[in-house]
Amino acid sequence: MQNAQKQIGDLVLKGDVVALVGDQPVIAQIDGVVRGMLRTGTSVPKAGFKVGDVDPRGDVAYALRISDKARAIGLAVLEAVVRWQNGCVPLPSFVQRHVNADA
């Protein structure tokens, strides 16, 4: 089980303990701001599993915003759904199987 020692938005230095997995510390590899962290109590399947993310820019604001990459992916998905709903493009077969299964 993962036990977070730091929260999103906390400043950390390289070498700080950011979480515990069982009794093993998870050490920050770089200075920065915690941008993501598994919820305390989450099962961690194996050693080396990523339990958090540190943003090296050191600006807390970046940890509290949607990244440019995430925004671009979200907009691309939204555009694909709108085009599909408007009949502009057929739904890919691997997606269609899931839609039919949920109906």
Coordinates of C-alpha atoms in Angstrom, one line a residue:
M1 CA 0.0 0.0 0.0
Q2 CA 1.1 3.5 -0.8
N3 CA 1.2 6.2 1.9
A4 CA 1.7 9.7 0.5
Q5 CA 4.0 11.9 2.6
K6 CA 3.6 14.9 0.3
Q7 CA 0.6 16.4 -1.4
I8 CA 0.0 18.0 -4.8
G9 CA 1.5 21.4 -4.7
D10 CA 4.2 20.7 -2.1
L11 CA 7.7 21.8 -2.8
V12 CA 10.2 18.9 -2.6
L13 CA 14.0 18.6 -2.8
K14 CA 15.9 15.8 -4.4
G15 CA 16.2 13.2 -1.6
D16 CA 13.0 14.1 0.2
V17 CA 10.7 11.2 1.1
V18 CA 7.5 11.8 -0.9
A19 CA 5.7 8.5 -0.1
L20 CA 6.0 5.2 1.6
V21 CA 5.2 1.9 -0.1
G22 CA 4.9 -0.5 2.8
D23 CA 7.9 0.5 4.9
Q24 CA 10.0 1.5 1.9
P25 CA 10.5 5.2 1.3
V26 CA 9.9 6.7 -2.1
I27 CA 12.5 9.4 -2.7
A28 CA 12.2 12.5 -4.9
Q29 CA 14.7 12.2 -7.7
I30 CA 14.7 15.9 -8.5
D31 CA 13.8 19.3 -6.9
G32 CA 10.4 20.6 -7.8
V33 CA 6.7 20.6 -7.0
V34 CA 4.6 17.5 -6.6
R35 CA 2.3 17.4 -9.6
G36 CA 0.6 14.1 -9.0
M37 CA 0.5 11.4 -6.3
L38 CA -1.4 8.1 -5.9
R39 CA -4.0 8.3 -3.2
T40 CA -3.0 6.9 0.2
G41 CA -4.0 3.3 0.5
T42 CA -3.7 2.5 -3.2
S43 CA -2.1 -0.9 -3.9
V44 CA 1.2 -0.7 -5.6
P45 CA 1.7 -3.8 -7.8
K46 CA 5.5 -4.0 -7.9
A47 CA 8.7 -2.2 -6.9
G48 CA 9.6 0.6 -9.2
F49 CA 5.9 1.4 -10.0
K50 CA 5.4 5.2 -10.5
V51 CA 3.5 6.6 -7.5
G52 CA 3.9 10.3 -8.2
D53 CA 5.2 13.1 -10.4
V54 CA 7.5 16.1 -9.6
D55 CA 7.5 19.1 -11.9
P56 CA 11.0 20.5 -12.1
R57 CA 9.9 24.1 -12.9
G58 CA 9.2 24.7 -9.2
D59 CA 6.0 26.7 -9.8
V60 CA 3.0 25.6 -7.8
A61 CA 0.6 27.0 -10.4
Y62 CA 1.7 24.3 -12.9
A63 CA 0.7 21.6 -10.5
L64 CA -2.8 23.0 -10.3
R65 CA -3.5 23.4 -14.0
I66 CA -4.2 21.1 -16.9
S67 CA -1.1 20.6 -18.9
D68 CA -0.9 21.7 -22.5
K69 CA -0.5 18.1 -23.6
A70 CA -3.6 16.9 -21.6
R71 CA -5.6 19.9 -23.0
A72 CA -4.6 19.0 -26.6
I73 CA -5.6 15.3 -26.1
G74 CA -8.9 16.3 -24.6
L75 CA -9.7 18.7 -27.4
A76 CA -8.8 16.1 -30.0
V77 CA -11.1 13.5 -28.4
L78 CA -13.9 16.1 -28.2
E79 CA -13.4 17.0 -31.8
A80 CA -13.5 13.3 -32.8
V81 CA -16.7 12.7 -30.8
V82 CA -18.4 15.8 -32.3
R83 CA -17.4 14.8 -35.9
W84 CA -18.7 11.2 -35.3
Q85 CA -22.0 12.5 -33.8
N86 CA -22.5 14.8 -36.8
G87 CA -21.9 11.8 -39.2
C88 CA -18.7 13.3 -40.6
V89 CA -16.5 10.3 -39.8
P90 CA -17.3 6.6 -39.0
L91 CA -16.5 5.4 -35.5
P92 CA -13.4 3.1 -35.6
S93 CA -14.3 -0.6 -35.3
F94 CA -12.4 -1.1 -32.0
V95 CA -14.5 1.8 -30.4
Q96 CA -17.7 0.6 -32.1
R97 CA -17.4 -2.8 -30.3
H98 CA -17.4 -1.1 -26.9
V99 CA -20.3 1.2 -27.8
N100 CA -22.4 -1.8 -28.9
A101 CA -21.4 -3.7 -25.7
D102 CA -22.6 -0.9 -23.5
A103 CA -25.9 -0.5 -25.3

